[in-house]
CSV table of C-alpha atoms in Angstrom, one decimal:
chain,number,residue,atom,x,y,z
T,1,UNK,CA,-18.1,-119.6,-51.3
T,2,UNK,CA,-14.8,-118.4,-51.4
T,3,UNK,CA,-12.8,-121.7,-50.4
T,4,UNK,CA,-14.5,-123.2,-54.1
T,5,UNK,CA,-13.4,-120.5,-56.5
T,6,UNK,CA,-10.6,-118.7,-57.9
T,7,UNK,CA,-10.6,-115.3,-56.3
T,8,UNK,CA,-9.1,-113.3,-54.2
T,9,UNK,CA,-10.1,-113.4,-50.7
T,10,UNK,CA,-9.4,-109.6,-50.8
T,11,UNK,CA,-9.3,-107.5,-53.8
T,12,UNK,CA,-6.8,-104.8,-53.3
T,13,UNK,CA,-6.7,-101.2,-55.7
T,14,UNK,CA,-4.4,-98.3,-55.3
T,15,UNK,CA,-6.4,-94.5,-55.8
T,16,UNK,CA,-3.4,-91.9,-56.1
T,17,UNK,CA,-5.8,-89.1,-56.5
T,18,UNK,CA,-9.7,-89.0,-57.7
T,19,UNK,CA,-10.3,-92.9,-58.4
T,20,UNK,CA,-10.8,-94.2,-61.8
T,21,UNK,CA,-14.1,-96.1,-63.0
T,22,UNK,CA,-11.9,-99.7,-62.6
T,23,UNK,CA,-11.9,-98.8,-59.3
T,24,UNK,CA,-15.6,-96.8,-59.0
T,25,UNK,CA,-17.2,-99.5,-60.8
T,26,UNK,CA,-17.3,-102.4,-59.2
T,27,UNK,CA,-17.8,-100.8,-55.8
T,28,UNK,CA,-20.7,-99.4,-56.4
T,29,UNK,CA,-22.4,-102.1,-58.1
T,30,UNK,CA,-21.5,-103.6,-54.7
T,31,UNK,CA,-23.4,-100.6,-52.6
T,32,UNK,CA,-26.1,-100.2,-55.2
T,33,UNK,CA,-27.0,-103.9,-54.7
T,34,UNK,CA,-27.1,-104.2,-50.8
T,35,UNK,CA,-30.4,-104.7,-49.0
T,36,UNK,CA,-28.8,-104.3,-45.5
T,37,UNK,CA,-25.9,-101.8,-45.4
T,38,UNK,CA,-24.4,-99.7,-43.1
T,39,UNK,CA,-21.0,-97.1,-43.5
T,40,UNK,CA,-18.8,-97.2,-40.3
T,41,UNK,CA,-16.6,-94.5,-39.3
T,42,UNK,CA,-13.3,-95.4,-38.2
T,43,UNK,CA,-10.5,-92.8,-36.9
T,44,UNK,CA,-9.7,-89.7,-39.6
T,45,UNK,CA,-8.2,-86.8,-39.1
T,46,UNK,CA,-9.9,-84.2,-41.8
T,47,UNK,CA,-12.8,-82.8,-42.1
T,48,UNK,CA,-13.2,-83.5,-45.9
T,49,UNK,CA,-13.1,-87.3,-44.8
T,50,UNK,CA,-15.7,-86.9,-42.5
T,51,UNK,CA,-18.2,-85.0,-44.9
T,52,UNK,CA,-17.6,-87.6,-47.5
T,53,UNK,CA,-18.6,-90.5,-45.2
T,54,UNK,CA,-21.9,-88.2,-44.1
T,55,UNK,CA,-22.8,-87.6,-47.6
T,56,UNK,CA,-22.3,-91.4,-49.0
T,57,UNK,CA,-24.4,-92.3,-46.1
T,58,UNK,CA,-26.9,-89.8,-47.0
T,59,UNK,CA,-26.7,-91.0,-50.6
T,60,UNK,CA,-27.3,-94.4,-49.6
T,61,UNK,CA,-29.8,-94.1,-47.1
T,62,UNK,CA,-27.4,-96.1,-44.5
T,63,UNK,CA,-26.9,-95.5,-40.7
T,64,UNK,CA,-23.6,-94.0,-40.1
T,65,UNK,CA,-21.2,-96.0,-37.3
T,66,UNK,CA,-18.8,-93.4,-36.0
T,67,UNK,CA,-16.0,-94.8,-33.4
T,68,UNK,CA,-15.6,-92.2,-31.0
T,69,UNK,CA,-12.0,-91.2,-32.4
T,70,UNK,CA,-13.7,-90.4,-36.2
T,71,UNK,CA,-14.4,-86.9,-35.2
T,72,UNK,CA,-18.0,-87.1,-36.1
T,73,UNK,CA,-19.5,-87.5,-32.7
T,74,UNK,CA,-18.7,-83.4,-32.6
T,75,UNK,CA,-21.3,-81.0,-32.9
T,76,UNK,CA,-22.3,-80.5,-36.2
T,77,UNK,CA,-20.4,-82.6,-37.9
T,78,UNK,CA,-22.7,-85.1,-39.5
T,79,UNK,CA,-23.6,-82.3,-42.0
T,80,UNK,CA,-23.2,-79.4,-40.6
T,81,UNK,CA,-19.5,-78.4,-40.5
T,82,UNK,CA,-18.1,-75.7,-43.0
T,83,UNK,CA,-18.5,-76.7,-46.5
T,84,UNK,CA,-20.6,-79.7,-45.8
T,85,UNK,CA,-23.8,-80.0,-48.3
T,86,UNK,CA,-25.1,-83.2,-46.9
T,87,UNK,CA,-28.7,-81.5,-44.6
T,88,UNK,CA,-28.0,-83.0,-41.1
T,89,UNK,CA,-31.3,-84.3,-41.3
T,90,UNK,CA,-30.5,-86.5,-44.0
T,91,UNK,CA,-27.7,-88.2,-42.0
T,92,UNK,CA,-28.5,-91.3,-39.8
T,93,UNK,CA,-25.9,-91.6,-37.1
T,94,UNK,CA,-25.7,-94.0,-34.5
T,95,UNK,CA,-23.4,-93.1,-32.2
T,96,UNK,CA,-24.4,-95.3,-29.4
T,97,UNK,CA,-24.0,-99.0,-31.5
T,98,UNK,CA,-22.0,-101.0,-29.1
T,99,UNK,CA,-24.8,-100.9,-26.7
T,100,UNK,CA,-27.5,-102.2,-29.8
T,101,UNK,CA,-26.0,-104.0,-32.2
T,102,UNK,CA,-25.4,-107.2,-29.6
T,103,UNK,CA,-29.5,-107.0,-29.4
T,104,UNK,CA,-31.0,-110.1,-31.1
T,105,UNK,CA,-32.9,-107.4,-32.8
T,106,UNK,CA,-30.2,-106.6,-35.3
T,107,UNK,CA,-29.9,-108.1,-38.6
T,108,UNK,CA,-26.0,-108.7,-39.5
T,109,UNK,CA,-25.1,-106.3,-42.0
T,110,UNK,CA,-24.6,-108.0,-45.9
T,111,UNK,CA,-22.3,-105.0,-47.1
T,112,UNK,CA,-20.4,-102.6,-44.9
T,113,UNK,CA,-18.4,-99.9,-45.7
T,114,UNK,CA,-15.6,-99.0,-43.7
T,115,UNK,CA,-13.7,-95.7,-43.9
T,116,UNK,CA,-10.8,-94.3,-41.8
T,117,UNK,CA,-8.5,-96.1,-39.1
T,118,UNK,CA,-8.6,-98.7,-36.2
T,119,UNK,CA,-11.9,-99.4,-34.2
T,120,UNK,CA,-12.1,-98.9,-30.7
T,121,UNK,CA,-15.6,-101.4,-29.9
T,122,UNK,CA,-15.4,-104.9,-30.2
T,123,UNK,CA,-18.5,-105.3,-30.9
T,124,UNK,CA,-18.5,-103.3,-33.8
T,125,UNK,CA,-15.3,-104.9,-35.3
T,126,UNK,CA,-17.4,-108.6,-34.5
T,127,UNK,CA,-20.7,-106.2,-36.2
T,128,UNK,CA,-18.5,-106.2,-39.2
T,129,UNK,CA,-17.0,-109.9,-39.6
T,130,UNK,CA,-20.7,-110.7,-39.4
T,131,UNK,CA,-21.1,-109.3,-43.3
T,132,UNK,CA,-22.8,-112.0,-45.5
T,133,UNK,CA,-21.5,-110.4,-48.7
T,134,UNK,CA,-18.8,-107.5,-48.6
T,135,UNK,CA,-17.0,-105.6,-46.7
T,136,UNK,CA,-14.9,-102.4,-48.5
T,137,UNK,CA,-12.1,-100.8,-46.3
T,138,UNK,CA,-10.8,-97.0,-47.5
T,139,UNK,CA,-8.0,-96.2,-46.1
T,140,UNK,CA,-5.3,-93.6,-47.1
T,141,UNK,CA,-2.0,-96.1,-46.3
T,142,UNK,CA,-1.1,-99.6,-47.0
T,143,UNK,CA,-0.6,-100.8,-43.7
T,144,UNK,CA,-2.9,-104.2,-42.9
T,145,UNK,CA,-5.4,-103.8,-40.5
T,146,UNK,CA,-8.1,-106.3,-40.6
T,147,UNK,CA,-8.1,-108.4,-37.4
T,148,UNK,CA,-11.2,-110.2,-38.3
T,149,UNK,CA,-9.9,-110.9,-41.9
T,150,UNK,CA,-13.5,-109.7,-42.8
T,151,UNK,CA,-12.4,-106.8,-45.7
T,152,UNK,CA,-13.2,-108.5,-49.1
T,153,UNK,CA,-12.0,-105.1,-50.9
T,154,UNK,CA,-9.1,-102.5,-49.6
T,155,UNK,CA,-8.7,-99.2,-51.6
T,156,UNK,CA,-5.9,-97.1,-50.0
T,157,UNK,CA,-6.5,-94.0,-51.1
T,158,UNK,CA,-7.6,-90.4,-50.2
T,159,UNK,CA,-11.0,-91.3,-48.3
T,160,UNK,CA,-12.8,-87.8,-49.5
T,161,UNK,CA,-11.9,-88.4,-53.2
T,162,UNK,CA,-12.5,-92.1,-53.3
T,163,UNK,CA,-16.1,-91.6,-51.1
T,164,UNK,CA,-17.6,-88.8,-52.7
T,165,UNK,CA,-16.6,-90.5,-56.1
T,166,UNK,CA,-18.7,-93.4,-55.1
T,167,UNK,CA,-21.5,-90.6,-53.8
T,168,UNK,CA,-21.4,-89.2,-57.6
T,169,UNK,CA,-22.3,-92.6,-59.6
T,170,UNK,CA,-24.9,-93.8,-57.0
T,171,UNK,CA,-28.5,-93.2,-57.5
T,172,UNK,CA,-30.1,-91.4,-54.8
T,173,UNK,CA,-32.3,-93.8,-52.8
T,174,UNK,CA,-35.7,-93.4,-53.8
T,175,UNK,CA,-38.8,-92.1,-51.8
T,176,UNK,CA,-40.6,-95.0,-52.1
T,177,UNK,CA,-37.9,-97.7,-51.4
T,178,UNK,CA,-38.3,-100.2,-48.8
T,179,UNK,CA,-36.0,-98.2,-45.9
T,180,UNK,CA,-32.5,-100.0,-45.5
T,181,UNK,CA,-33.3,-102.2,-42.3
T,182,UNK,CA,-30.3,-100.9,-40.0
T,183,UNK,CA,-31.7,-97.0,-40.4
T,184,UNK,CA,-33.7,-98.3,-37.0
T,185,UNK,CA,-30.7,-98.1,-34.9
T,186,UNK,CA,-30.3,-94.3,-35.7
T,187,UNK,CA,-33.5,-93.5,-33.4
T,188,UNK,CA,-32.6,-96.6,-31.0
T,189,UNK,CA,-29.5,-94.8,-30.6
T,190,UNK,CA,-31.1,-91.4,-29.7
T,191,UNK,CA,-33.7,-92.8,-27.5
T,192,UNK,CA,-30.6,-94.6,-25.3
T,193,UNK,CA,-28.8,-91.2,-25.1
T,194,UNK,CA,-31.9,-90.4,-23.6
T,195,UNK,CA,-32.4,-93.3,-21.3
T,196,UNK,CA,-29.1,-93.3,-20.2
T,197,UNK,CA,-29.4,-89.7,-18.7
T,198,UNK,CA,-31.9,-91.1,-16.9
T,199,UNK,CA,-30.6,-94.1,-15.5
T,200,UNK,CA,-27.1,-92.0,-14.8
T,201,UNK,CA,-29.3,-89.2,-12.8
T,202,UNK,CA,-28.7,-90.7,-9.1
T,203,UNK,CA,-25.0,-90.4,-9.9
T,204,UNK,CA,-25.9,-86.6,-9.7
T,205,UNK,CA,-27.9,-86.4,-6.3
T,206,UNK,CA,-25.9,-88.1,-3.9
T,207,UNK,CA,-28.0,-89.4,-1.0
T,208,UNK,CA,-30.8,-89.9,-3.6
T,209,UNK,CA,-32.4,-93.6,-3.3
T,210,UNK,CA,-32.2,-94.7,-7.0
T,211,UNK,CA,-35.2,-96.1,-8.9
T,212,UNK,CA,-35.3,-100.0,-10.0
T,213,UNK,CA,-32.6,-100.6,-12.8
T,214,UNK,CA,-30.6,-97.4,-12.4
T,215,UNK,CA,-27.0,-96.9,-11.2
T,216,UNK,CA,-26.3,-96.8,-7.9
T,217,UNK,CA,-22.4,-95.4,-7.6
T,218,UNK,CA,-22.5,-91.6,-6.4
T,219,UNK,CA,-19.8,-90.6,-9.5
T,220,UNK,CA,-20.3,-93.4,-11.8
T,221,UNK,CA,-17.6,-93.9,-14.5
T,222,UNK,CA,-19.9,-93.6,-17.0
T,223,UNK,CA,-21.4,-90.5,-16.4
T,224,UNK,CA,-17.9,-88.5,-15.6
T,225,UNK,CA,-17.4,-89.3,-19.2
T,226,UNK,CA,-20.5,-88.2,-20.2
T,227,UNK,CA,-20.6,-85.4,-18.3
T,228,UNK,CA,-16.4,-84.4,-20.0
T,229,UNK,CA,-17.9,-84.6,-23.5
T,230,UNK,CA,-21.3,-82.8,-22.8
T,231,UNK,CA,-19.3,-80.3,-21.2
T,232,UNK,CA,-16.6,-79.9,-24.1
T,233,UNK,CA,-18.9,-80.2,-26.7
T,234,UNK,CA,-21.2,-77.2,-25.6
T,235,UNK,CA,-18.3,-75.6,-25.4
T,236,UNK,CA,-16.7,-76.3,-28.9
T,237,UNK,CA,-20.5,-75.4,-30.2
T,238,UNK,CA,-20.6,-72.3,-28.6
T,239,UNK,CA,-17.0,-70.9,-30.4
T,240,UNK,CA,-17.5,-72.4,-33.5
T,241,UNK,CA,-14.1,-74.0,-33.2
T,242,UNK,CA,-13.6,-76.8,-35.3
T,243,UNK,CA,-10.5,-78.9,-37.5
T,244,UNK,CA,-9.4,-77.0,-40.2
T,245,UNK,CA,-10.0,-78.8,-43.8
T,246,UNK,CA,-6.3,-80.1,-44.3
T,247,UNK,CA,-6.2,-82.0,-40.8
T,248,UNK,CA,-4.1,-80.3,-38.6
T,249,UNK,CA,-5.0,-80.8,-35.5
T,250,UNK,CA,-2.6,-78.4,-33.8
T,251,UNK,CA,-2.8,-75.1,-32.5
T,252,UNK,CA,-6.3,-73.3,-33.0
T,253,UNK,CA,-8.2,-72.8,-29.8
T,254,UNK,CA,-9.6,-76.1,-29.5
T,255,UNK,CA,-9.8,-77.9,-26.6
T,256,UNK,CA,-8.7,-81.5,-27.1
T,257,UNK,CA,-9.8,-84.4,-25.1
T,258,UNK,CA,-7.0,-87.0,-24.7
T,259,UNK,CA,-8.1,-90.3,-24.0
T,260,UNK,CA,-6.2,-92.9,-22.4
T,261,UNK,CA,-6.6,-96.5,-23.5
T,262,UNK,CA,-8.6,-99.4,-21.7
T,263,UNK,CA,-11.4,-98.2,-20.1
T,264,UNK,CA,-11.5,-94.3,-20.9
T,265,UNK,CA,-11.8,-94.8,-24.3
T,266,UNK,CA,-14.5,-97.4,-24.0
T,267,UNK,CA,-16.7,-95.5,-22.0
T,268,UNK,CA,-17.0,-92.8,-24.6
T,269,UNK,CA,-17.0,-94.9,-27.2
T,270,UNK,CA,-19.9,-96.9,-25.6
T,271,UNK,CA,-21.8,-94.0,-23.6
T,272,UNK,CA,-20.8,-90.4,-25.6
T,273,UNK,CA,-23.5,-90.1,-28.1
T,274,UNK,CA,-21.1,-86.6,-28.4
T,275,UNK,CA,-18.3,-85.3,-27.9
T,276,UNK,CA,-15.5,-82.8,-28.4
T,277,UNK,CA,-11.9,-83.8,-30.9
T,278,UNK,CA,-10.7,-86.7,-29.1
T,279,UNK,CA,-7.1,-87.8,-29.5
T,280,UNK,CA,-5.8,-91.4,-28.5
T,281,UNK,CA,-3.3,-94.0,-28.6
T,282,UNK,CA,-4.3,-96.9,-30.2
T,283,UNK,CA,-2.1,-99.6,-32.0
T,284,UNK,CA,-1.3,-101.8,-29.3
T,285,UNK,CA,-3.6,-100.2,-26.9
T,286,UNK,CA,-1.1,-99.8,-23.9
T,287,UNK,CA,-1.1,-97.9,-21.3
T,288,UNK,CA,2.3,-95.8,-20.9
T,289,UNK,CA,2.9,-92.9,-21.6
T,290,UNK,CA,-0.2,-91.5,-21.5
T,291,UNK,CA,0.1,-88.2,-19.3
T,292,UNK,CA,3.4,-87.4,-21.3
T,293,UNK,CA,1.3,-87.8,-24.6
T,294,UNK,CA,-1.5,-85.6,-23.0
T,295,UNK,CA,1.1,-82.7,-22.4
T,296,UNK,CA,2.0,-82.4,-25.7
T,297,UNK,CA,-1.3,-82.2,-26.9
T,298,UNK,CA,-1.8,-79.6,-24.3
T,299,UNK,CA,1.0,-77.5,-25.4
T,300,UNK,CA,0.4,-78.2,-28.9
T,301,UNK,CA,-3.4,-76.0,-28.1
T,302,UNK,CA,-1.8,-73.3,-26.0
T,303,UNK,CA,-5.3,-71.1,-26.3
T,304,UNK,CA,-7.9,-73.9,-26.1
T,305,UNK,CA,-6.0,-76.5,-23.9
T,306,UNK,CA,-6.7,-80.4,-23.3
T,307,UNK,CA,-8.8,-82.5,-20.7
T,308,UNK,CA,-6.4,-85.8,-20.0
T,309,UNK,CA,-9.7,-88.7,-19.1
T,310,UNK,CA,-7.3,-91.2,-17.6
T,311,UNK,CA,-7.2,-94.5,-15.5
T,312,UNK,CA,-5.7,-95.1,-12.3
T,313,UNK,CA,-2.9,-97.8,-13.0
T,314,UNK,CA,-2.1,-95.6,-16.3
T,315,UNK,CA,-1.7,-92.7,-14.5
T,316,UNK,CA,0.5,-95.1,-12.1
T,317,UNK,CA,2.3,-96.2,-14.8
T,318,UNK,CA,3.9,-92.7,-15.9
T,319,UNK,CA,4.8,-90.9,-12.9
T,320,UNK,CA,7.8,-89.7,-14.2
T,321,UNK,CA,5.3,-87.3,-16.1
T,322,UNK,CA,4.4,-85.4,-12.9
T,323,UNK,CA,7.7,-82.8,-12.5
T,324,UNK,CA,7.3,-82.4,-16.9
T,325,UNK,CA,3.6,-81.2,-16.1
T,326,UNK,CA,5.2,-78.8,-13.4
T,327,UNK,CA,7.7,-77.5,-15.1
T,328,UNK,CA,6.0,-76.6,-18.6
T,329,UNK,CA,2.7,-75.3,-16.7
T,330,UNK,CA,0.4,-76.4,-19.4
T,331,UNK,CA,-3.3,-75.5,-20.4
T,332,UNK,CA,-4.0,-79.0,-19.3
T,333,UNK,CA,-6.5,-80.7,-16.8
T,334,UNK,CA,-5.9,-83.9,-15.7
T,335,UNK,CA,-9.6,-86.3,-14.6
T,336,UNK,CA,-8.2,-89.6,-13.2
T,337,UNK,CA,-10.6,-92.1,-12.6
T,338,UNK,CA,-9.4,-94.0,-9.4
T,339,UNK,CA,-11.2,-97.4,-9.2
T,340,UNK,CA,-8.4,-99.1,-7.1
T,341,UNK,CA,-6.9,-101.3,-9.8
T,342,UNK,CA,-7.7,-102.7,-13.4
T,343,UNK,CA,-11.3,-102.5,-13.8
T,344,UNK,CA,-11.2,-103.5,-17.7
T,345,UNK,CA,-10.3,-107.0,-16.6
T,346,UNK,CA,-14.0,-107.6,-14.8
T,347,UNK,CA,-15.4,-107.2,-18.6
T,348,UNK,CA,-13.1,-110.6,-19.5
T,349,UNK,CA,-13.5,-114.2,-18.8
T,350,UNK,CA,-10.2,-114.5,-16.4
T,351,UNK,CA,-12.8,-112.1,-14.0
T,352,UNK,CA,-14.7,-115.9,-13.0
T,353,UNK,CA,-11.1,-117.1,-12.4
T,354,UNK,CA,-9.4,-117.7,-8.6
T,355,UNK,CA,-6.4,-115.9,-10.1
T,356,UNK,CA,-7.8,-112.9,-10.7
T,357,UNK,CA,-7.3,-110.8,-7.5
T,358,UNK,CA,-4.8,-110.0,-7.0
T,359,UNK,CA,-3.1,-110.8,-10.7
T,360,UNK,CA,-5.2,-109.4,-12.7
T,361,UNK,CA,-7.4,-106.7,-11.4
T,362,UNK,CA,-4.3,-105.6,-9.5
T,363,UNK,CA,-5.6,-103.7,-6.3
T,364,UNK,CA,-4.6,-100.7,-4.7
T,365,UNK,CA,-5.2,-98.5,-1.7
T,366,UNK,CA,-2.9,-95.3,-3.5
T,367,UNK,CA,-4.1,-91.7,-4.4
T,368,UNK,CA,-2.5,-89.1,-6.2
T,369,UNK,CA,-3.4,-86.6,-3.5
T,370,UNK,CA,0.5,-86.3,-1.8
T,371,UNK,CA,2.5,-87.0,-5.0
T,372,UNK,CA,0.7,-84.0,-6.8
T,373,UNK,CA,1.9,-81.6,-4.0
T,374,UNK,CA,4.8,-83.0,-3.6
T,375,UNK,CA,5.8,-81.7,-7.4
T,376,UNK,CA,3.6,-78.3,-6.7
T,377,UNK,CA,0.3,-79.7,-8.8
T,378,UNK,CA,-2.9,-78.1,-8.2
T,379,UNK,CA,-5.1,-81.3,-6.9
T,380,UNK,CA,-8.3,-81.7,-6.3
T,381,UNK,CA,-10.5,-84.9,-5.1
T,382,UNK,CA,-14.0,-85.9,-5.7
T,383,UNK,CA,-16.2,-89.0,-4.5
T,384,UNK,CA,-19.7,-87.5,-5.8
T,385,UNK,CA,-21.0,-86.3,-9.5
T,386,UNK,CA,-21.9,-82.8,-7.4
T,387,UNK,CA,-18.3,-82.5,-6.5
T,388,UNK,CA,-17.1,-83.5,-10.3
T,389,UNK,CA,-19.2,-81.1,-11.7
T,390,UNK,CA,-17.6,-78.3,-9.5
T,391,UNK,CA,-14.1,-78.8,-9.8
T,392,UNK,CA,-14.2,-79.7,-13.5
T,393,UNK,CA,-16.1,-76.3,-13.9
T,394,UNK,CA,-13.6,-74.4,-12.0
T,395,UNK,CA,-10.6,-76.3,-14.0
T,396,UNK,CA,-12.0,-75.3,-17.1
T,397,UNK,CA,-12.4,-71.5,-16.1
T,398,UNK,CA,-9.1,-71.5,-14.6
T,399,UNK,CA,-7.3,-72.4,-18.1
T,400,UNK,CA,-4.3,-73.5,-16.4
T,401,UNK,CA,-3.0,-76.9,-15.2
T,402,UNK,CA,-5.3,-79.3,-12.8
T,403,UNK,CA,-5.7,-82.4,-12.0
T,404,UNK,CA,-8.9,-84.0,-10.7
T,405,UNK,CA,-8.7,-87.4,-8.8
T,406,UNK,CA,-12.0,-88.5,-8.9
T,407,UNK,CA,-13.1,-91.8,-6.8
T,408,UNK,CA,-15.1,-95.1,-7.9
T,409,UNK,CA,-15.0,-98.6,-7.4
T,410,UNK,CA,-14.5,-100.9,-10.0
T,411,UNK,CA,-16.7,-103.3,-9.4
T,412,UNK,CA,-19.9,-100.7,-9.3
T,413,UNK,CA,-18.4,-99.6,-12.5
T,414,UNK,CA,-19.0,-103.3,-13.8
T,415,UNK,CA,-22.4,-103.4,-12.5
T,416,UNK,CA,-23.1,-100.5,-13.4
T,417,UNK,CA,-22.3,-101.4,-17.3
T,418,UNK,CA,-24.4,-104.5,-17.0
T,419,UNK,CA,-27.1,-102.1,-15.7
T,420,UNK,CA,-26.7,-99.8,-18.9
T,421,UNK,CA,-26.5,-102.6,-21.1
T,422,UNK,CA,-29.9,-104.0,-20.3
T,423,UNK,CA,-31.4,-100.3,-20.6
T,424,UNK,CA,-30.2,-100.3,-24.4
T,425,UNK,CA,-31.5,-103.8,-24.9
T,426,UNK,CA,-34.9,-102.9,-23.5
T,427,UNK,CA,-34.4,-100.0,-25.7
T,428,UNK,CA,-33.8,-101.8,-28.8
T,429,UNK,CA,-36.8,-104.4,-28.6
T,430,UNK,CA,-39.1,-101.1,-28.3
T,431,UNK,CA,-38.0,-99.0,-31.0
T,432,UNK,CA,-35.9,-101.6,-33.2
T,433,UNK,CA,-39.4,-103.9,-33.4
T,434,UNK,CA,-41.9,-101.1,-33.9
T,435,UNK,CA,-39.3,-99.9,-36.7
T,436,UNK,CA,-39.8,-103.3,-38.5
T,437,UNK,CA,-43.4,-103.3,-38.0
T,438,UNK,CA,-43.4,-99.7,-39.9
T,439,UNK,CA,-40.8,-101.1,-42.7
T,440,UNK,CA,-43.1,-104.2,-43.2
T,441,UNK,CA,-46.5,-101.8,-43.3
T,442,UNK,CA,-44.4,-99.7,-45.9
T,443,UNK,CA,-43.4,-102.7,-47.9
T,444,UNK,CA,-47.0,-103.7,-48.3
T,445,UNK,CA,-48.1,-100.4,-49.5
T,446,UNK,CA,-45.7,-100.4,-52.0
């Protein structure tokens, strides 16, 4: 162990351009050795990044964890995006982890690779303090970030140059090799996309008596967000837009989704198996300043615009950013999700607490309805996925500011998760054990 020898706890190299074998070496001798690896996906912001991580993962024959801000939940990108050579085919993404890897099902990983910025799950982050051996953070600044203290070797460095340097002195994984045992989650994660269209469907027909096990909210949380991404992305597909190769992710005629801390970004993280360029706020995770953020994203995309996916007590919380949104008009609409107060707190332990209401999930009766026409906003409400649908559609089309207030109830939304995370545990005992029972028949024919 590490408390009986002389090392490091973390070994630390510096990559100022393509990295040298002192650096290469040992790194891959770590990859080439693991029996249960996977490469994780944090935030990045180029496109060279992102077909780096694709191909190491290809190169390895790992599943590929990408948090929701690594821009490789877009379509196309795992593989596909200009000047990609990894096949998409060859690229095992899971996009849907946080809802698997708390299945009993899941081996811990022994080496993870970790490449780009902060992660939004903490699952995942817990996923990856779980490594029996190593854990190898590429990041292109110095700046600490390892909450878990889990990272055993940092390289800050450029992440294309220092991945696809690893990709170049790796073996490819042979044919006949036992199959990594994490590649599982990969079609565990497209059979929950699936399942959780189908267990989100009564949000769509209100008045509809749901089956056993489904949701039973008319607009559930987690299907407006669905529904945002699925939109966005078909759109983004169908013009080809995508980040340019240096990073900028400015002007173009993308259309951005800006995603507000607590739950927003959780629910795409957890349910958005894709979605369009997301931008976020991370660090310390608060909630001001979000709307203000969102119009300068807007009016940094003047031809493709920006969807703001924001809470209610955020949106609360910056007010002041109503008359800024009036006066500089921008190509921006607005979804608030109104669930009368925090809702993120009923996922914490204080929830079983007497204290709770009203401290903590902080309760409201207020809507945005009379404060958006007061400052001349274009408003428009919705209680039912049908309605959603319509005024999204008709926000989008329109091209010019909107805001949607769209109405839930926090506790539903809770139940609702709870409801979704036993469809993804009943989905990873089917396909995670009768992908172990293949792996083992495979082993014993080799």
């Amino acid at each position: 162990s590490w408390l009986a020898s002389s090392s490091p706890f973390t070994v630390y190299s510096t990559a100022e351009g393509p990295p040298g074998e002192e650096v290469v070496a040992p790194l891959a001798a770590l990859l080439a050795g693991a029996r249960c690896g996977v490469v994780v996906a944090g935030a990045m912001r180029s496109d060279a990044g992102r077909r780096a991580a694709t191909a190491l993962a290809a190169r390895l024959g790992w599943p590929l964890l990408a948090d929701i801000n690594s821009g490789l939940r877009k379509p196309g990108a795992a593989g596909e995006s200009e000047g990609a050579t990894t096949p998409a085919a060859a690229v095992r993404s899971v996009p849907l982890y946080d809802l698997l890897i708390g299945a009993e099902e899941v081996a811990p990983p022994d080496v993870v690779l970790m490449a780009g910025g902060r992660l939004v799950s903490k699952r995942l982050q817990a996923f990856v303090a779980s490594r029996s051996r190593a854990c190898i953070l590429v990041e292109p600044h110095g700046q600490r970030h390892d909450p878990s203290h889990s990272v055993s070797h940092r390289v800050e460095g450029s992440i294309d140059a220092v991945l696809m340097a690893l990709a170049a002195v790796l073996p490819p994984r042979a044919p006949e090799a036992t199959p990594q045992p994490l590649l599982a989650l990969a079609s565990a994660s497209a059979a929950l996309d699936a399942a959780l269209d189908e267990a989100l469907a009564p949000a769509v027909r209100e008045g509809a008596e749901p089956p056993p096990g489904t949701c039973t909210s008319t607009c559930a949380e987690a299907w407006v967000a669905r529904h945002v991404c699925a939109v966005l992305a078909r759109r983004e597909a169908a013009t080809g837009t995508r980040a340019d190769p240096a990073g900028s992710r400015g002007g173009g005629a993308r259309h951005f989704l800006f995603c507000s801390s607590s739950l927003p970004i959780r629910h795409l993280d957890m349910y958005c198996a894709v979605a369009p360029e997301v931008l976020s706020n991370r660090g310390a995770s608060g909630i001001d300043g979000i709307l203000h953020a969102a119009l300068g994203a807007a009016l940094a995309s003047p031809q493709g615009g920006c969807t703001c996916l924001v809470g209610d007590v955020a949106a609360l919380h910056d007010l002041s950013a109503l008359p800024a949104l009036a006066a500089a008009a921008p190509p921006l609409t607005v979804v608030i999700l109104n669930n009368g107060g925090g809702g993120i707190f009923h996922y914490l332990p204080i929830a079983s607490h007497q204290v709770f209401t009203p401290y903590f999930d902080t309760p409201h009766t207020h809507s945005f309805d009379s404060v958006c026409r007061g400052f001349g906003l274009p408003y428009a409400a919705a209680s039912t996925a049908e309605a959603f649908e319509a005024a999204y559609g008709a926000a989008l089309a329109g091209g010019s500011l909107s805001l949607i207030e769209v109405f839930c109830h926090k506790e539903e939304t809770h139940r609702t998760h709870q409801q979704l995370l036993g469809v993804a545990r009943a989905v990873a005992r089917r396909v995670l054990a009768s992908g172990a029972r293949d792996s083992a028949l495979r082993g014993g024919a080799v």
